[in-house]
GROMACS .gro file of C-alpha atoms in nm:
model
  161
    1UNK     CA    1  -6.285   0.509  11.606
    2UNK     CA    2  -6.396   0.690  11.927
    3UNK     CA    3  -6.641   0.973  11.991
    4UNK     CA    4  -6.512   1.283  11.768
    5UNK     CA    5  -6.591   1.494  12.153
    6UNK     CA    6  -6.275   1.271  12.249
    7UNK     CA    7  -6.032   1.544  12.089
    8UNK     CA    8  -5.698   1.319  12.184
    9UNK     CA    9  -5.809   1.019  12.028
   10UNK     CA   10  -5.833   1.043  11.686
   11UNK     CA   11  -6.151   0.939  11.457
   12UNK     CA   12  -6.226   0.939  11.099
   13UNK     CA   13  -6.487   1.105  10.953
   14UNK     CA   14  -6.592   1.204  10.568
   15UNK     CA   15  -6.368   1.459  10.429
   16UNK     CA   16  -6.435   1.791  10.306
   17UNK     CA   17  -6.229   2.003  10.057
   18UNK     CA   18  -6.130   2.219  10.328
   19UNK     CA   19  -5.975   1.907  10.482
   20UNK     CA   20  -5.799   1.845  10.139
   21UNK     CA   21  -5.634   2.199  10.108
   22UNK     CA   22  -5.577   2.185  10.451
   23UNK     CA   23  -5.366   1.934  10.454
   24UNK     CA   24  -5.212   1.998  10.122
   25UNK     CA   25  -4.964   2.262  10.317
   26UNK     CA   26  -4.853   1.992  10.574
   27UNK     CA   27  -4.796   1.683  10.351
   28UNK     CA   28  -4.549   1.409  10.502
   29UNK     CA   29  -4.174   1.469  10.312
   30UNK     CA   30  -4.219   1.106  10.213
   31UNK     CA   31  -4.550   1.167  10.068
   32UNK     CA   32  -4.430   1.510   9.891
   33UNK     CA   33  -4.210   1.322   9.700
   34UNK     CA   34  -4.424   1.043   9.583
   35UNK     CA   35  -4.631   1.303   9.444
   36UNK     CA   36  -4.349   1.472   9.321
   37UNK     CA   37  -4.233   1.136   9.157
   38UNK     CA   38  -4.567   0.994   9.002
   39UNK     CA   39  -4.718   1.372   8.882
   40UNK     CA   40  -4.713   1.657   8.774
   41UNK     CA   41  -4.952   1.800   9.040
   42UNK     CA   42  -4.913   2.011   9.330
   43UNK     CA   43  -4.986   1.871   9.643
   44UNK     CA   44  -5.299   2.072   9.628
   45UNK     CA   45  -5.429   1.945   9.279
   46UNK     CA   46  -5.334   1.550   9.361
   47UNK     CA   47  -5.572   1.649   9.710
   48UNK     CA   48  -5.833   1.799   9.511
   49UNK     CA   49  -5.810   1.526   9.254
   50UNK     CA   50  -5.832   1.221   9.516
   51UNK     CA   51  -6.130   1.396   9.676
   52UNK     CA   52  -6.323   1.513   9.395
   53UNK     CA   53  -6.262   1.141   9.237
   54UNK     CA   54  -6.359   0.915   9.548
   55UNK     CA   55  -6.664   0.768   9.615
   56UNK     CA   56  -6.601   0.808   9.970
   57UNK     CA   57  -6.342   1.036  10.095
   58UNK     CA   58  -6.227   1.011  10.469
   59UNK     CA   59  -6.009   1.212  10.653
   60UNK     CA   60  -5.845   1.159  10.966
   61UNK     CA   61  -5.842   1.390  11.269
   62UNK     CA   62  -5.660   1.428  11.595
   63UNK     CA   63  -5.681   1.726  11.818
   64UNK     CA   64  -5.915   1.890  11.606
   65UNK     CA   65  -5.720   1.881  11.286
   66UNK     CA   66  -5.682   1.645  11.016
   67UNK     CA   67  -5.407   1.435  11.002
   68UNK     CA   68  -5.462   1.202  10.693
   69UNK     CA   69  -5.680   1.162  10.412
   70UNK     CA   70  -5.778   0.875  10.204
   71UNK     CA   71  -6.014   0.705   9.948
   72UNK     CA   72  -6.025   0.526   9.640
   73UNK     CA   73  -6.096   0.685   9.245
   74UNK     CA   74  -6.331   0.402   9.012
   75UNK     CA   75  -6.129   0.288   8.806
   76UNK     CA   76  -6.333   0.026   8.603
   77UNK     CA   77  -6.663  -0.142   8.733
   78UNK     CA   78  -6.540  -0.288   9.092
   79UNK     CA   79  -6.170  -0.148   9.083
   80UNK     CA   80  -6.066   0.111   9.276
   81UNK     CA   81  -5.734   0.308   9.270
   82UNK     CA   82  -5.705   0.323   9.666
   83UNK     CA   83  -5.471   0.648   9.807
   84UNK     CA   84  -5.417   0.790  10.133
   85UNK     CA   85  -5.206   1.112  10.173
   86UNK     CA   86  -5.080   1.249  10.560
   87UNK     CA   87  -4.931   1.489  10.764
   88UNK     CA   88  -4.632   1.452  11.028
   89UNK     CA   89  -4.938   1.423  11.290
   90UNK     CA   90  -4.969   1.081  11.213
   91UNK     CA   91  -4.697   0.967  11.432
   92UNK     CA   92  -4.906   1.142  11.699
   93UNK     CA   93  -5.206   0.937  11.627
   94UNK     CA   94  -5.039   0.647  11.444
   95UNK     CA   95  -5.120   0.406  11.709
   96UNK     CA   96  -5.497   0.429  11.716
   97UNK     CA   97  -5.506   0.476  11.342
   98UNK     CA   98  -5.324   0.167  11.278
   99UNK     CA   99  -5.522  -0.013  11.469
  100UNK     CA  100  -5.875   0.066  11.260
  101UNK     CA  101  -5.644   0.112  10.927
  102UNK     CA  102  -5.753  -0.258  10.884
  103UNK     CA  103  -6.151  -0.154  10.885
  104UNK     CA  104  -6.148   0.125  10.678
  105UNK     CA  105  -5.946  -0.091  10.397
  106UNK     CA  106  -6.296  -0.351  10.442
  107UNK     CA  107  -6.471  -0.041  10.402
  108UNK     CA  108  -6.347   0.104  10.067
  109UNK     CA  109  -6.370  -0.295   9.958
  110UNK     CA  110  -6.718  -0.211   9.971
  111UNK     CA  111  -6.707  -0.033   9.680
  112UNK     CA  112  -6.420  -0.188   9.521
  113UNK     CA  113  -6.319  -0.559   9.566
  114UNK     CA  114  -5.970  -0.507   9.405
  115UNK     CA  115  -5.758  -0.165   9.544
  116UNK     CA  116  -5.477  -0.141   9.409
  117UNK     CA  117  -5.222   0.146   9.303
  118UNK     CA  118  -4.822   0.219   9.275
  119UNK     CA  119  -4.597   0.286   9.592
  120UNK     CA  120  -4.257   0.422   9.530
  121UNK     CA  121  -4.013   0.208   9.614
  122UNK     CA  122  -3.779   0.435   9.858
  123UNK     CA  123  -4.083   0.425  10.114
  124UNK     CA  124  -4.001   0.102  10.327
  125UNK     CA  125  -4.274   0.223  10.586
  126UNK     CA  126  -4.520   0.291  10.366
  127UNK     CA  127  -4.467  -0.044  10.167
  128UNK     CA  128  -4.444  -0.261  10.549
  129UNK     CA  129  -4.817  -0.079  10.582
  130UNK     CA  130  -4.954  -0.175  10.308
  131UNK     CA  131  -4.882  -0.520  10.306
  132UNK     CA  132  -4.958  -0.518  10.675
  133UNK     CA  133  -5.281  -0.422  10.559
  134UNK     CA  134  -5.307  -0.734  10.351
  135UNK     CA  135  -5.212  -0.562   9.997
  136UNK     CA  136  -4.918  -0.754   9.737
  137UNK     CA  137  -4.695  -0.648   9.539
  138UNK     CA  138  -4.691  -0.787   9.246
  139UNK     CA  139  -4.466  -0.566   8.998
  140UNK     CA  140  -4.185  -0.305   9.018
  141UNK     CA  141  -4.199  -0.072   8.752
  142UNK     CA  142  -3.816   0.023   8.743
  143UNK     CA  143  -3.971   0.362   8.531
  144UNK     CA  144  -4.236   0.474   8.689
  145UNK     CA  145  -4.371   0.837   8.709
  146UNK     CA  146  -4.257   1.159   8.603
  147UNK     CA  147  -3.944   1.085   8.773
  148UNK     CA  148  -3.932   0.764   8.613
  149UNK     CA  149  -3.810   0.612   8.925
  150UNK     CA  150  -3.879   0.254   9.114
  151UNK     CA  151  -4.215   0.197   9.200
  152UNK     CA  152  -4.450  -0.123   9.306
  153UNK     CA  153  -4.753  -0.228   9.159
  154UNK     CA  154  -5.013  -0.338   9.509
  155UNK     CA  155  -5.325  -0.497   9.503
  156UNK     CA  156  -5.526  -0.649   9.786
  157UNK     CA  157  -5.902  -0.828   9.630
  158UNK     CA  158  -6.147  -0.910   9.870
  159UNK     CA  159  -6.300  -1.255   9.853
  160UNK     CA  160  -6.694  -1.091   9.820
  161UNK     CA  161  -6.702  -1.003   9.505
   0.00000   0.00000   0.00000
């Protein structure tokens, strides 16, 4: 990403937990209700959670203020629950972010060669992302959640294991 002093080009950088309850308040509706459909948690505690479990938490920013956050939770010895949580500024940025989206993904591999974790199934953009990214699905849980609504099952494994 470029120079952080560039404020209109965004860059990534590791998150804090003021970046987490920071963006907690200005969630994506799309995202909002994923939460709302796989947890019980407030958008706050499912932040808190993702940071406080990742390895390496990264947050996107763009004019000064973060605009997505990301990481993955261990879940067994090289596994890794990969998540990634945003606000509407990611349309402002998207461009730029998509473009090293790709490179961070190698970069959580590092500590993970299988990501995986469940999409809901309403989400067509987030699901084209994903597999843009190079993840499968591989199973829709017709139950899933609290909601027990539609969801897919993604993986992506890289091949250095």
């Amino acid at each position: 990403m470029p120079d952080h002093e560039d404020l209109h080009k965004p860059y990534v950088r590791d998150a804090t937990l003021d970046d987490a309850i920071y963006l907690s308040t200005r969630l994506r509706a799309a995202d909002l209700a994923e939460i709302e459909a796989s947890s019980n948690k407030s958008p706050e505690e499912a932040l808190v959670y993702g940071f406080n479990k990742s390895a390496h938490c990264r947050v996107g920013i763009y004019n000064n203020n973060p605009f997505i956050i990301f990481g993955a939770c261990r879940v067994i010895e090289g596994v890794g629950c990969v998540w990634a949580l945003g606000s509407d500024d990611l349309l402002k940025a998207k461009g730029e972010f998509l473009r090293q989206s790709r490179h961070w993904i190698n970069v959580l591999h590092e500590d993970y060669p299988i990501l995986f974790n469940y999409i809901d199934a309403r989400n067509a953009v987030h699901i084209r992302w994903i597999r843009w990214l190079g993840f499968n699905l591989i199973n829709l849980h017709p139950e899933h959640g609290v909601a027990g609504i539609p969801f897919y099952e993604f993986v992506r494994i890289t091949n250095h294991v």
